[in-house]
XYZ file of C-alpha atoms in Angstrom:
308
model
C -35.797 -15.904 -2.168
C -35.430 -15.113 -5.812
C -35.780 -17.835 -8.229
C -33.301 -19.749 -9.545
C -32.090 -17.936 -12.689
C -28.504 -18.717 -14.167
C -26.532 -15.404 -14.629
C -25.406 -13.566 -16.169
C -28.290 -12.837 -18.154
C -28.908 -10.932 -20.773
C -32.600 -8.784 -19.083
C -32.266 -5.661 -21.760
C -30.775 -2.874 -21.452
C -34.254 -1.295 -21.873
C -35.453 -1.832 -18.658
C -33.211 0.247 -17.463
C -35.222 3.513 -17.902
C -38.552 1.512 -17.037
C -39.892 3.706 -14.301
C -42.213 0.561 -13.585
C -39.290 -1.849 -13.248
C -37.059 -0.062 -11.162
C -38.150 0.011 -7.539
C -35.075 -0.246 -6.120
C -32.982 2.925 -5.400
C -28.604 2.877 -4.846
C -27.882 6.052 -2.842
C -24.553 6.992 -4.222
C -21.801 9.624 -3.182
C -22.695 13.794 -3.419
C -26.747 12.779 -2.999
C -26.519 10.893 -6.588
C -29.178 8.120 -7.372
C -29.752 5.117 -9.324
C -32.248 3.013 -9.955
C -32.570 0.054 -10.538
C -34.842 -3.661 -10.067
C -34.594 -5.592 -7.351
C -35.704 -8.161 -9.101
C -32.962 -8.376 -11.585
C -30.142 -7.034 -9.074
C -31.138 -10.521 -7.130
C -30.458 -12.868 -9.534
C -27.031 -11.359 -9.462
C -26.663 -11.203 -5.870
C -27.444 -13.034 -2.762
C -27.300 -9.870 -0.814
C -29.379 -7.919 -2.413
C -31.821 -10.422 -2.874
C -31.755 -11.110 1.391
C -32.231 -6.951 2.022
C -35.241 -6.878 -0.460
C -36.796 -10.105 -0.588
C -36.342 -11.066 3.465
C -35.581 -7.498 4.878
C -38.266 -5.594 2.035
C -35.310 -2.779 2.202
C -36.367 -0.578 -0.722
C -33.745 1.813 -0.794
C -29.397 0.975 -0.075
C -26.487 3.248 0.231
C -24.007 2.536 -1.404
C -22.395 6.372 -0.627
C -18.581 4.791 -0.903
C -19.379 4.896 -4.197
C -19.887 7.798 -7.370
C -22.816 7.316 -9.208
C -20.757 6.450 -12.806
C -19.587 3.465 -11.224
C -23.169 2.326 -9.510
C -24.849 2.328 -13.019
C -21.677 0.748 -14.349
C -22.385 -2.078 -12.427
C -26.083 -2.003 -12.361
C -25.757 -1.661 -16.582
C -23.544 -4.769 -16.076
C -26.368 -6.469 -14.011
C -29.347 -6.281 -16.716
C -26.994 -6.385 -19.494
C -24.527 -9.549 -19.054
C -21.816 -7.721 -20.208
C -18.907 -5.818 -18.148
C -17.502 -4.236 -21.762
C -17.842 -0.765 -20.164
C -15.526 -0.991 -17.271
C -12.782 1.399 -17.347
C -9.392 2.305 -15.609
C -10.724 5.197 -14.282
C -14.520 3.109 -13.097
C -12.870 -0.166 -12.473
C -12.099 -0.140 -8.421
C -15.804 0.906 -7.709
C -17.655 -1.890 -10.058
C -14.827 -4.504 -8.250
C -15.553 -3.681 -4.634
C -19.333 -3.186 -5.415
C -18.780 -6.798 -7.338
C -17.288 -8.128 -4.037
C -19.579 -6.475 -1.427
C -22.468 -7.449 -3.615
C -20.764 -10.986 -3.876
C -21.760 -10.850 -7.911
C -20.033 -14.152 -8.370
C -19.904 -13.619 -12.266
C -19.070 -9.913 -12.073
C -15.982 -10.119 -9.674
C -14.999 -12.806 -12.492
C -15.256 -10.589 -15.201
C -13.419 -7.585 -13.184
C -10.367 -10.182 -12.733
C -10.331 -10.720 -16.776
C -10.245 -6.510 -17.015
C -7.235 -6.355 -14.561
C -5.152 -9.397 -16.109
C -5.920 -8.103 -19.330
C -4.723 -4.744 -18.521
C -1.126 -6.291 -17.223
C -1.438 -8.509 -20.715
C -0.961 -6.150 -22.679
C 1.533 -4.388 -21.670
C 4.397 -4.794 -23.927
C 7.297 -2.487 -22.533
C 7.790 -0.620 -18.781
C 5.198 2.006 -18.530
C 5.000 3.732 -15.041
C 1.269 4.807 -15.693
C 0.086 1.280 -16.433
C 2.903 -0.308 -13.382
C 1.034 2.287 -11.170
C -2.367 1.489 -12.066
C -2.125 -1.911 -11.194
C -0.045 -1.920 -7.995
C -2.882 0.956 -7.180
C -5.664 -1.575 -7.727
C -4.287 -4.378 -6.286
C -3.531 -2.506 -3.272
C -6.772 -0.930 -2.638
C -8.091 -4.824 -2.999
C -6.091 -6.007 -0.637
C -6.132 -3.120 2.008
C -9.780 -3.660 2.211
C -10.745 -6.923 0.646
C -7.806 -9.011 2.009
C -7.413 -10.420 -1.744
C -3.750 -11.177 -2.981
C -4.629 -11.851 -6.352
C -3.864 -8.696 -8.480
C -1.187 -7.885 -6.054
C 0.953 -11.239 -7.231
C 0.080 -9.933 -10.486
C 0.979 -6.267 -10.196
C 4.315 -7.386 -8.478
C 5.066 -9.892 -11.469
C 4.786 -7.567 -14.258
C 6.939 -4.865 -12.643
C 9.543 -7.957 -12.096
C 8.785 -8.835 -15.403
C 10.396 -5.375 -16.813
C 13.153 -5.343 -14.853
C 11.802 -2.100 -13.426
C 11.432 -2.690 -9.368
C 14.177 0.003 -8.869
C 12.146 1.942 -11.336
C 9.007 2.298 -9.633
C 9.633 2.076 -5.906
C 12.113 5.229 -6.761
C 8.541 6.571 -8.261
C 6.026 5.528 -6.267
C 8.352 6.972 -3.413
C 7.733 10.790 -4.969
C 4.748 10.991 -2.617
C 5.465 8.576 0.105
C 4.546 11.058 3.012
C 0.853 10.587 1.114
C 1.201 6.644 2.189
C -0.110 4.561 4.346
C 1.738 2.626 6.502
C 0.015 -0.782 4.855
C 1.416 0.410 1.186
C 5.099 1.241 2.896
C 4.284 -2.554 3.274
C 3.950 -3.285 -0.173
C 7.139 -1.297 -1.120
C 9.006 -3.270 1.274
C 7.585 -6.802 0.083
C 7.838 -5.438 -3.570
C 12.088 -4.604 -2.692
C 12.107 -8.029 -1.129
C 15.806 -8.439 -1.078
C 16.901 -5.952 -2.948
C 16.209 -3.081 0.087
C 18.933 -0.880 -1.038
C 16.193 0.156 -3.302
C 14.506 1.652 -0.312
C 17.262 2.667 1.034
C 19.174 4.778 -2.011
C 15.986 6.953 -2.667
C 15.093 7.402 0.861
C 18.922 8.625 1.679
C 18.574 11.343 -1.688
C 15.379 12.194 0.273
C 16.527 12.687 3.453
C 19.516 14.417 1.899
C 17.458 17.121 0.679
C 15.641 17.225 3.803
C 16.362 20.300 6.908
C 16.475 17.484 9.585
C 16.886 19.669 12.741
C 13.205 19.345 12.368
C 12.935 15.315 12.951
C 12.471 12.931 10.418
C 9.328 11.874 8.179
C 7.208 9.260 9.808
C 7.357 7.426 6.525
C 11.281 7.089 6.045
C 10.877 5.868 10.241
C 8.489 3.092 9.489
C 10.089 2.286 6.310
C 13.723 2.227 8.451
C 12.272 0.816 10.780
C 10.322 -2.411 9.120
C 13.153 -2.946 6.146
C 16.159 -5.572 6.498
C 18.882 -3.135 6.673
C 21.760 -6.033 7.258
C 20.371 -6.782 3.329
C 21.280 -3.035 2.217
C 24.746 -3.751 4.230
C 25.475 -6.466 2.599
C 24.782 -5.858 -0.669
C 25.930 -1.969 -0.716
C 28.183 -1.211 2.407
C 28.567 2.289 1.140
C 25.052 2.827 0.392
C 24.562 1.462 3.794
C 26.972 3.713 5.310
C 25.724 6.964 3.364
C 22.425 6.920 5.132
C 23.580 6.601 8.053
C 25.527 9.534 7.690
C 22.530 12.035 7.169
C 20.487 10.329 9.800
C 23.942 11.822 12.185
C 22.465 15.185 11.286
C 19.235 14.606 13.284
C 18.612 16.525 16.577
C 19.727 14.859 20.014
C 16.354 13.487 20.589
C 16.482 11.462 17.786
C 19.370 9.968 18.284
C 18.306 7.639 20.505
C 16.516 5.615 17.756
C 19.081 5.748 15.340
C 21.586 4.066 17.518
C 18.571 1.085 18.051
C 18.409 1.367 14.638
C 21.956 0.224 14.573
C 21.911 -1.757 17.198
C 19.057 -3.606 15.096
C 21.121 -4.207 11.993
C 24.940 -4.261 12.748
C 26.666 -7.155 13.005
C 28.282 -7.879 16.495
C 31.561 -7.123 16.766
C 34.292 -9.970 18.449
C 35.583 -7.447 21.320
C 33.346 -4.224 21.273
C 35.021 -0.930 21.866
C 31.931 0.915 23.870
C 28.534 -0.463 25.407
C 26.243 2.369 24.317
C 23.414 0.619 26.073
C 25.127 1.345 29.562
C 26.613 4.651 28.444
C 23.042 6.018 28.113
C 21.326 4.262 31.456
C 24.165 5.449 33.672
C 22.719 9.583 34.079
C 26.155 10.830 35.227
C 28.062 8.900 31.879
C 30.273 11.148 29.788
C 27.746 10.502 26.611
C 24.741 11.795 29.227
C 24.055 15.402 30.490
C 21.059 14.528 32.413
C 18.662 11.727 32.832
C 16.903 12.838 29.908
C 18.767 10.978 26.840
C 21.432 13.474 25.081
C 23.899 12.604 23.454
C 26.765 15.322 23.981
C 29.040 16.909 21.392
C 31.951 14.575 22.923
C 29.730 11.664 21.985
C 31.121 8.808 18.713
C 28.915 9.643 15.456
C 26.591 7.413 14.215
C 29.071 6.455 11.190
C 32.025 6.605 13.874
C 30.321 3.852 15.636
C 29.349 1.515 12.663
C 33.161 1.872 11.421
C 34.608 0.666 14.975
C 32.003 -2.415 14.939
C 30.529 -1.663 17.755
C 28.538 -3.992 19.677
C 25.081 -3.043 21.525
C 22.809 -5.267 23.874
């Protein structure tokens, strides 16, 4: 076990290049190398001082990592400084900070990122999107909420949620389904948010072909009754282009309804039977379709009608 030596320290920056020091190599991503001392890299971390000093490992891979951001943090290591993190170098120093469990470092990362949403003094989509970005990526695979209360603050703070989900929605078929998450917790109430640029989308969309699996999972996962209440016509509006999908898909946009209607007092038609009953007037074979006789999706939401 390494000594016990209070970090950060400053060791000198000109060790860095001492070919004597340096016997520990960081395999980073595209075959790139640093090195760097084990010595020094285990007074800043407990786990690399277990892999060299217990396990005598010589050489780690760090390959989720480039190599700017691997002598970024080693620089940061020897130097007691984290002056040169950057937007651009920032996630790789804060994960390696993390995975590393650099106690000082993932201190100094924090300062960077609340710094960055500091000094913001107007809406700026380049600066909202960096740190929602961040704070995503930390808490997709750190499980940290921290810059993500932060990010989610500062667009609040603007004014600007309708703003930037309508943005950050540009490329939402790029997503995954655990930022679609984030959108929806970001909306929070306000889901017509979701819902207004993801009918424009679908508007523009040749839906004979089926529909995105991100405007599904957002559909699916968002409190539509919220979008109803607030914006009936809104509300009414989407469901009007999702009536242009194909038969098959029909089936889920009546549960999609069925989901987030209100129950009507008397209901005019039980869709629910309708569709298990193979000979129904709604059914052409025991393979769910609806026929051309069949109520529209708005038709349905107009006559309040109740499903089970």
């Amino acid at each position: 076990m390494a000594p016990k030596v209070i970090v950060p320290m400053d060791f000198g920056r000109d060790l860095l290049k001492s070919p004597t020091h340096n016997n520990l190599k960081l395999n980073t991503n595209e075959g790139g190398e640093v090195l760097a001392s084990s010595v020094i890299l285990s007074f800043n971390s407990p786990v690399i001082d277990h892999v060299t000093t217990t396990l005598h490992i010589t050489s780690v891979d760090l390959l989720e990592f480039g190599e700017a951001g691997v002598q970024l943090f080693v620089d940061c290591a020897y130097s007691v400084t984290a002056e040169g993190i950057t937007a651009g170098l920032f996630r790789d120093v804060n994960k390696i900070a993390n995975v590393l469990e650099v106690a000082w470092l993932i201190g100094e990362c924090s300062k960077y990122f609340n710094g960055v949403a500091d000094s913001m003094k107007s809406a700026n989509y380049s600066e909202l999107l960096f740190l929602f970005e961040e704070a995503a990526f930390v808490f997709e695979n750190l499980k940290k909420r921290e810059f993500l209360e932060v990010a989610m603050k500062q667009i609040e703070k603007f004014s600007w949620k309708q703003q930037f989900i309508d943005n950050y929605l540009n490329n939402a078929d790029r997503l995954s389904t655990k930022k679609l998450d984030l959108v929806i917790e970001l909306a929070g109430q306000e889901v017509e948010f979701v819902v207004q640029k993801l009918t424009q989308q679908l508007s523009d969309l040749v839906l004979e072909r089926g529909l995105p699996n991100y405007c599904r999972y957002l559909l699916d996962n968002s409190d539509l009754s919220l979008c109803k209440e607030s914006d009936d016509v809104l509300f009414n509006s989407l469901f009007s282009v999702l009536d242009t999908l194909p038969d098959n898909e029909m089936r889920w946009t009546y549960s999609l309804i069925r989901k987030w209607t209100k129950k009507a007092k008397e209901p005019a038609l039980n869709i629910a039977t309708e569709i298990e009953n193979p000979k129904s007037k709604y059914s052409t074979s025991n393979t769910f379709k609806i026929s051309f006789a069949a109520p529209s999706v708005c038709e349905i939401i107009e006559a309040g009608i109740t499903f089970h």
